CSV table of C-alpha atoms in Angstrom, one decimal:
chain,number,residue,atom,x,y,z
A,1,UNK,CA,6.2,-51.7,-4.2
A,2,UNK,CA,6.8,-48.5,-5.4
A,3,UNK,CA,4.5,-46.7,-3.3
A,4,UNK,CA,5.9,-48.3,-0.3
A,5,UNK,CA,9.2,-47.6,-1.5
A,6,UNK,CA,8.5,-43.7,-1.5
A,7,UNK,CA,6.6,-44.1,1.6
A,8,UNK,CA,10.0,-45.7,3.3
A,9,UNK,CA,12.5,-43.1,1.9
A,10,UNK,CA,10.2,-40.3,2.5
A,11,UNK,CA,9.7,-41.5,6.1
A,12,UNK,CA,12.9,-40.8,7.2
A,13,UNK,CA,15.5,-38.3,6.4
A,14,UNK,CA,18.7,-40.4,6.6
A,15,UNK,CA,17.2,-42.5,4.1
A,16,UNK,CA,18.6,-40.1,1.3
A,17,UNK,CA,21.7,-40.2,2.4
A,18,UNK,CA,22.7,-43.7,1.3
A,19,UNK,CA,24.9,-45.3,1.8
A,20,UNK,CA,24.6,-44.6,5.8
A,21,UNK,CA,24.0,-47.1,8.2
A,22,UNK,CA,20.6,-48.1,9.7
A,23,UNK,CA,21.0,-48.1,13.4
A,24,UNK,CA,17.9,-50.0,13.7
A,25,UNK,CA,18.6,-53.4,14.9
A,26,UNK,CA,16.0,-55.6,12.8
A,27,UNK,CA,16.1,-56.6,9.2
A,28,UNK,CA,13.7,-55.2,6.6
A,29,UNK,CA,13.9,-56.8,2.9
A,30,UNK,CA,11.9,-54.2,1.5
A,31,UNK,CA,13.4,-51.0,2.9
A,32,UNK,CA,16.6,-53.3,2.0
A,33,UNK,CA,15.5,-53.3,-1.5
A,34,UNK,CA,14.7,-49.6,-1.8
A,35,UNK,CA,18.0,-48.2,-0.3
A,36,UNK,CA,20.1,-50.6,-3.1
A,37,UNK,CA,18.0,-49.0,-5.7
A,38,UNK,CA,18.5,-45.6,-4.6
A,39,UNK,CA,22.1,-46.3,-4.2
A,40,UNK,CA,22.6,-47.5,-7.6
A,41,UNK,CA,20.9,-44.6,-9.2
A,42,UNK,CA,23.9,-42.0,-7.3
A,43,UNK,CA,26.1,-44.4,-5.7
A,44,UNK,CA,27.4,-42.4,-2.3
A,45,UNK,CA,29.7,-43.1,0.3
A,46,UNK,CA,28.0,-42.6,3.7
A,47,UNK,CA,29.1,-44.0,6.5
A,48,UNK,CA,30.0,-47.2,7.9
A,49,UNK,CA,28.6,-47.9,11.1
A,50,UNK,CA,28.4,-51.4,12.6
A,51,UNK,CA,25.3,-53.6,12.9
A,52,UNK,CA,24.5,-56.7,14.6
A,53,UNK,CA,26.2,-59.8,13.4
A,54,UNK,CA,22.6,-61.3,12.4
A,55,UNK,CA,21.4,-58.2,11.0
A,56,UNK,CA,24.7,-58.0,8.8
A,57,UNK,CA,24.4,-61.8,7.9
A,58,UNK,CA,20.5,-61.2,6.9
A,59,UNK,CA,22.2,-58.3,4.6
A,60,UNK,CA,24.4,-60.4,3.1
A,61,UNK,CA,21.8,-63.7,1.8
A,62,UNK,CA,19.7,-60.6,0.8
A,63,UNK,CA,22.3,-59.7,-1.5
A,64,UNK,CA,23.1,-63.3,-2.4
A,65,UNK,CA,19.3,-63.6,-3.3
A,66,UNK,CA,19.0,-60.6,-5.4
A,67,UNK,CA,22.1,-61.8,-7.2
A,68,UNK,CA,20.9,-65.1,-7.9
A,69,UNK,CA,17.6,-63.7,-9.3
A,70,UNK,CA,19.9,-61.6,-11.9
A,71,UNK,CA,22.3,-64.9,-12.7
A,72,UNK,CA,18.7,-66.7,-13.5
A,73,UNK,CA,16.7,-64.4,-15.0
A,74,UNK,CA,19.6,-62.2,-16.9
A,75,UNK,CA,22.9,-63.3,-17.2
A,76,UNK,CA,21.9,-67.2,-17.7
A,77,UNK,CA,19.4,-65.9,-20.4
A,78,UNK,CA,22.1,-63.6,-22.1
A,79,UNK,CA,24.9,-65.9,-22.5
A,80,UNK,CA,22.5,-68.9,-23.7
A,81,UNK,CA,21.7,-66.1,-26.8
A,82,UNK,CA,25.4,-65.8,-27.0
A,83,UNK,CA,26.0,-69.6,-27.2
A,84,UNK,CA,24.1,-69.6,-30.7
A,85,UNK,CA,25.4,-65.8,-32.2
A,86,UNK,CA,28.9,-65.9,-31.0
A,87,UNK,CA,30.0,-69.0,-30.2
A,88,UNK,CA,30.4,-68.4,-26.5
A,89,UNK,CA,32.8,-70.5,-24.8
A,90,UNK,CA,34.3,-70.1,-21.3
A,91,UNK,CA,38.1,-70.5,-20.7
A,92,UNK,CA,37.3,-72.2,-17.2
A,93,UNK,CA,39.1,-75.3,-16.1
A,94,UNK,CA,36.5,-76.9,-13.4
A,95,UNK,CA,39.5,-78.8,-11.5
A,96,UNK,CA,40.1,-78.6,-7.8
A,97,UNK,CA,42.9,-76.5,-8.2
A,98,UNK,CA,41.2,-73.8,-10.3
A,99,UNK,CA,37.7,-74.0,-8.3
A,100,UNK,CA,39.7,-73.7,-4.8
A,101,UNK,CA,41.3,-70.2,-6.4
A,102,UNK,CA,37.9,-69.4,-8.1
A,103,UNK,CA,36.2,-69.8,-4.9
A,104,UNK,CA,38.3,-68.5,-1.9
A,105,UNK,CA,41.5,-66.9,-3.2
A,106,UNK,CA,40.1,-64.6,-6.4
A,107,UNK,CA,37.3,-62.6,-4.2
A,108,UNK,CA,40.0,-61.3,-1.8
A,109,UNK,CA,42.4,-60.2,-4.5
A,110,UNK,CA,39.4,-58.9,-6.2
A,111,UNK,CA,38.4,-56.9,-3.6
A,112,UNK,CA,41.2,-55.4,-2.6
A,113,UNK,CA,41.6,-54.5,-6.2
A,114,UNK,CA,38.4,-53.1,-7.1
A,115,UNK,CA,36.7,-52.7,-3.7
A,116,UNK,CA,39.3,-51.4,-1.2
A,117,UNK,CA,39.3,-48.1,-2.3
A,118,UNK,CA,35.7,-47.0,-2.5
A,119,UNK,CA,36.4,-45.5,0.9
A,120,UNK,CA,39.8,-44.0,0.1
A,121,UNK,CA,41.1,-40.8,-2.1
A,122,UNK,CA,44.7,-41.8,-1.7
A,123,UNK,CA,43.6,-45.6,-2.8
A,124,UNK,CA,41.3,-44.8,-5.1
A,125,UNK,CA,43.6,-42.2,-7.2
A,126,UNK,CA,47.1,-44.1,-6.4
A,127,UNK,CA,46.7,-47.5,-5.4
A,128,UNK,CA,44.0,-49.1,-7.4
A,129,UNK,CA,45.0,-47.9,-11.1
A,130,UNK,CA,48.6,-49.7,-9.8
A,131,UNK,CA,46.8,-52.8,-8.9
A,132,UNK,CA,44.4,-52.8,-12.2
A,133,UNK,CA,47.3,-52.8,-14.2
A,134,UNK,CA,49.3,-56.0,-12.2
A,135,UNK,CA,45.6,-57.8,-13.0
A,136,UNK,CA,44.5,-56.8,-16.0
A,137,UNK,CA,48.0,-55.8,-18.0
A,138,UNK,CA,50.1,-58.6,-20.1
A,139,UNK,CA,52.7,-56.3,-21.1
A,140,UNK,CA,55.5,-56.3,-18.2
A,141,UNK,CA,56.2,-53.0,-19.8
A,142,UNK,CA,53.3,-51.6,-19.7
A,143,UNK,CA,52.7,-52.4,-15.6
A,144,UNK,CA,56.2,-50.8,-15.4
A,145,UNK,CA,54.9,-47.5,-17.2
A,146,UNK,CA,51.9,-47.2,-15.4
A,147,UNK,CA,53.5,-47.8,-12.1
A,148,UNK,CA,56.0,-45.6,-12.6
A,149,UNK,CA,53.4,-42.9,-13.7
A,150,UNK,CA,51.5,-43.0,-10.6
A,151,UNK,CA,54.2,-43.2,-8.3
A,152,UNK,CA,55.7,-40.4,-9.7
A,153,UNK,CA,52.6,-38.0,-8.9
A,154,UNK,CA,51.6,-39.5,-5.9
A,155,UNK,CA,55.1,-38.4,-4.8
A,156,UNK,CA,54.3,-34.9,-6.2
A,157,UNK,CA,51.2,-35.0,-4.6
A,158,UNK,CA,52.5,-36.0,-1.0
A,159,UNK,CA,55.1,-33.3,-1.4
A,160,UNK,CA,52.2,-30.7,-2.3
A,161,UNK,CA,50.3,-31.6,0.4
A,162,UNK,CA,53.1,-31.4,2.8
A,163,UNK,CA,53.6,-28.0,1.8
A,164,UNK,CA,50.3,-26.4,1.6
A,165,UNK,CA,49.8,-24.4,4.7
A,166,UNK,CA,47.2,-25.7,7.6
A,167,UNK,CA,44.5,-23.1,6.8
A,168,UNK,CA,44.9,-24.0,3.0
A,169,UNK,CA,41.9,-25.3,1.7
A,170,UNK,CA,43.7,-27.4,-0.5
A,171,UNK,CA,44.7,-30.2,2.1
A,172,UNK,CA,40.5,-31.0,1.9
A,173,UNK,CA,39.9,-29.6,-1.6
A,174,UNK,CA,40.4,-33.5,-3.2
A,175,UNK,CA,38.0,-35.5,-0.1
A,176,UNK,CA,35.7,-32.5,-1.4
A,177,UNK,CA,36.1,-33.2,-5.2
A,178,UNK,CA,36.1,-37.0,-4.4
A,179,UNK,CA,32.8,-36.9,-2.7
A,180,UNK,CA,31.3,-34.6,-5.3
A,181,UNK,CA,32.5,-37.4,-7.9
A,182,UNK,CA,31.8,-40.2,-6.3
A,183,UNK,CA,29.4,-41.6,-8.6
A,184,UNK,CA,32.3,-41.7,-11.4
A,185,UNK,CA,34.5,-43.5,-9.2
A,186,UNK,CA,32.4,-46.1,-8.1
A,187,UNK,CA,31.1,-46.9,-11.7
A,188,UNK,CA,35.0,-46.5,-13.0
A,189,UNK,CA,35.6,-49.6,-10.5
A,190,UNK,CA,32.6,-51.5,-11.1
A,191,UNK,CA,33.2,-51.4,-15.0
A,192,UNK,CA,36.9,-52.2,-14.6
A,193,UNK,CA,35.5,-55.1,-12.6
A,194,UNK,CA,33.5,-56.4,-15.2
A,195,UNK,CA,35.9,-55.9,-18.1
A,196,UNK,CA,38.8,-57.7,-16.2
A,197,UNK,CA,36.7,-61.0,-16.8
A,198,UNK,CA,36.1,-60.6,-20.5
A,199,UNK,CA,39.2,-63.1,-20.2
A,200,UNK,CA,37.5,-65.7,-19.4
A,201,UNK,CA,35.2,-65.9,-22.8
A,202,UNK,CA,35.9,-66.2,-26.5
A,203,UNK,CA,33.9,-66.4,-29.3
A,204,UNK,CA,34.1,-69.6,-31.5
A,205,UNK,CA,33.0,-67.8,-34.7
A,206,UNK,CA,35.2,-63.8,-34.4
A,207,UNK,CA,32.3,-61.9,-32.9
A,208,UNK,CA,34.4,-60.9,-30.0
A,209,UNK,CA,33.1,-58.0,-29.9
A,210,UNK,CA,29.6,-59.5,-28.2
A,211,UNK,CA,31.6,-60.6,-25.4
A,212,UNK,CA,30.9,-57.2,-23.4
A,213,UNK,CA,27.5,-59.1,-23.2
A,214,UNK,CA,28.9,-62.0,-21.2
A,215,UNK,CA,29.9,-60.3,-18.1
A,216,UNK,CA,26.8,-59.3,-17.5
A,217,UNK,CA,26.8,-61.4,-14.2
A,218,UNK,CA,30.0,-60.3,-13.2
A,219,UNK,CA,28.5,-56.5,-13.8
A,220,UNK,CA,25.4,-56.8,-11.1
A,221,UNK,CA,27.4,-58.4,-8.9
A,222,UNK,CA,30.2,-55.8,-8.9
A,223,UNK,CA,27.1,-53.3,-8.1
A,224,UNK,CA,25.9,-55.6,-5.0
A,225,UNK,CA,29.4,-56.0,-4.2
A,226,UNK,CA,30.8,-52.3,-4.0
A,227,UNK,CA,27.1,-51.3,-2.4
A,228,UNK,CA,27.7,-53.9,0.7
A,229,UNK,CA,31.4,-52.9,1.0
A,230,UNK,CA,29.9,-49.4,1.4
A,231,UNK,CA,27.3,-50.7,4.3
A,232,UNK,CA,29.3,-52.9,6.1
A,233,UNK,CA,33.3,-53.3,5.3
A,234,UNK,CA,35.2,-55.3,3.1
A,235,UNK,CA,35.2,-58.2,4.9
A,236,UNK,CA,31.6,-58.6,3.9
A,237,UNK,CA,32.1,-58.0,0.4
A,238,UNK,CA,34.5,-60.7,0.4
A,239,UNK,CA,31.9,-63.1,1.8
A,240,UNK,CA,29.8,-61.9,-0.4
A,241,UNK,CA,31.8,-62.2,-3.4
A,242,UNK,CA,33.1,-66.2,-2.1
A,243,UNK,CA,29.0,-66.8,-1.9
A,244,UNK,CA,28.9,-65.4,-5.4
A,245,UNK,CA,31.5,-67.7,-7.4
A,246,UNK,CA,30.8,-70.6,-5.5
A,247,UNK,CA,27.1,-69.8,-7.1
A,248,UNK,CA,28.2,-68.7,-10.6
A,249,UNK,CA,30.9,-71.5,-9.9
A,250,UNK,CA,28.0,-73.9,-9.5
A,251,UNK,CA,25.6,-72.7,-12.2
A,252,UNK,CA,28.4,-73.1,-15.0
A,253,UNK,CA,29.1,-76.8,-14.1
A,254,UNK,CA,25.4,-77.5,-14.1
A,255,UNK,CA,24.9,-75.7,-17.5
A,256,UNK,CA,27.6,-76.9,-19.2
C-alpha cells in the first residue's frame, strides 16, 4: 500500500498540493486514502473545486468508513480501558429530545464553530475564538471579556487595513502569514473540537485527568471532518458530521 501510495503522489504533481481538488470524475479509495494521509501530516488549504454529486457522495461513506474503523478499533477500545481505571461515565441522556439535537442540530453549530473558518483569515482570527467562547465558556463574564477583546482589534484591524495604501503589501501580508501557518490553525480547531466534548465524561473515581483519553473519537473525526470541509464545502462536513453522531450516537446505546 505504501508503494502504491508513493507511486500515486509521485504520479502527479497536483497531488502535493493537497488539499486541491481532483478534476477526475471517478472515485479511487486508494488514491482517496493516500491524499487524507498526506493531508494530515501538513494540513493545507488548496482549493475547492466542485465534483460530481456521486463522486462527492462516494467521498463522503469513504470518510464515514474510515471513521468507523477508528470508533471500533480505537476509541471503543480506549474508553473500555477507561471504564475500569477511571470510572468513565458519559453525561448523555439517550431521549428523543437530546438524540434529535445530538443528531441534526449539534453538527451544524459545530461546524460553523470549528469548521467555517478553515477557509477564512477574518473568521479564523475574529469570528471563531468569539464563537468558542459562547460554546465552550460558563462564565457570562468571561464570554463578555473575550468578545469584547476581539471585537476591539478586529475594529483596529479593519481600520488598519483601510488605511494601508493599495500597493502596501500589508493588505496581503496576513492571507500570506495564514497560509504559511496553516497547519497551526487547522490543528488549533481540531483540538478545540475535541476538548469542547470533555463535557460529556466524568470519572467516577477523580482521575479526571484521563478524560483527554475519551475524546479520542471526537479527535479523528474532527481530522476527517476539517479535511472534507477542505475538499468539498461545509455542507459536506455537516453530512458528514450528522453520519458521524448518529454512528457514535448508535454505538453508545449498544455499548451501554
Amino acid at each position: 500500500m505504501a508503494q502504491q501510495c508513493g507511486k500515486e503522489m509521485s504520479g502527479d504533481s497536483r497531488g502535493t498540493a493537497l488539499p486541491t481538488m481532483s478534476t477526475t470524475p471517478s472515485f479511487d479509495w486508494r488514491q482517496e486514502w493516500c491524499e487524507l494521509k498526506e493531508f494530515l501530516k501538513k494540513p493545507r488549504r488548496g482549493r475547492g473545486v466542485s465534483v460530481p454529486l456521486s463522486h462527492g457522495w462516494r467521498r463522503i461513506l469513504f470518510l464515514l468508513a474510515v471513521d468507523l474503523c477508528f470508533v471500533l478499533l480505537v476509541a471503543t477500545p480506549i474508553n473500555a480501558i477507561l471504564e475500569h481505571w477511571a470510572g468513565l461515565e458519559d453525561k448523555l441522556d439517550f431521549n428523543v429530545r437530546n438524540m434529535f439535537l445530538a443528531v441534526l442540530v449539534a453538527p451544524m453549530i459545530e461546524e460553523l464553530i470549528f469548521r467555517a473558518g478553515l477557509r477564512r483569515v477574518g473568521y479564523s482570527l475574529f469570528v471563531g475564538p468569539v464563537l468558542l467562547s459562547l460554546y465552550c465558556a460558563q462564565s457570562f463574564t468571561l464570554i463578555a471579556i473575550v468578545a469584547g477583546v476581539i471585537l476591539l482589534a478586529a475594529v483596529v484591524d479593519k481600520i488598519l487595513m483601510r488605511r494601508a495604501p493599495v500597493g502596501n503589501g500589508r493588505r496581503f501580508a496576513r492571507g500570506r502569514a495564514f497560509i504559511r501557518h496553516y497547519p497551526y490553525v487547522f490543528w488549533f480547531y481540531t483540538v478545540c473540537f475535541g476538548l469542547a466534548h470533555l463535557a460529556n465524561f466524568y470519572s467516577t473515581n477523580d482521575r479526571d485527568y484521563l478524560l483527554l483519553f475519551a475524546i479520542s473519537a471526537q479527535l479523528g473525526g474532527g481530522c476527517l471532518l476539517g479535511y472534507l470541509r477542505l475538499r468539498q464545502g461545509l455542507a459536506s462536513s455537516v453530512i458528514l458530521h450528522c453520519l458521524h453522531n448518529s454512528l457514535f450516537v448508535t454505538l453508545l446505546i449498544m455499548f451501554n
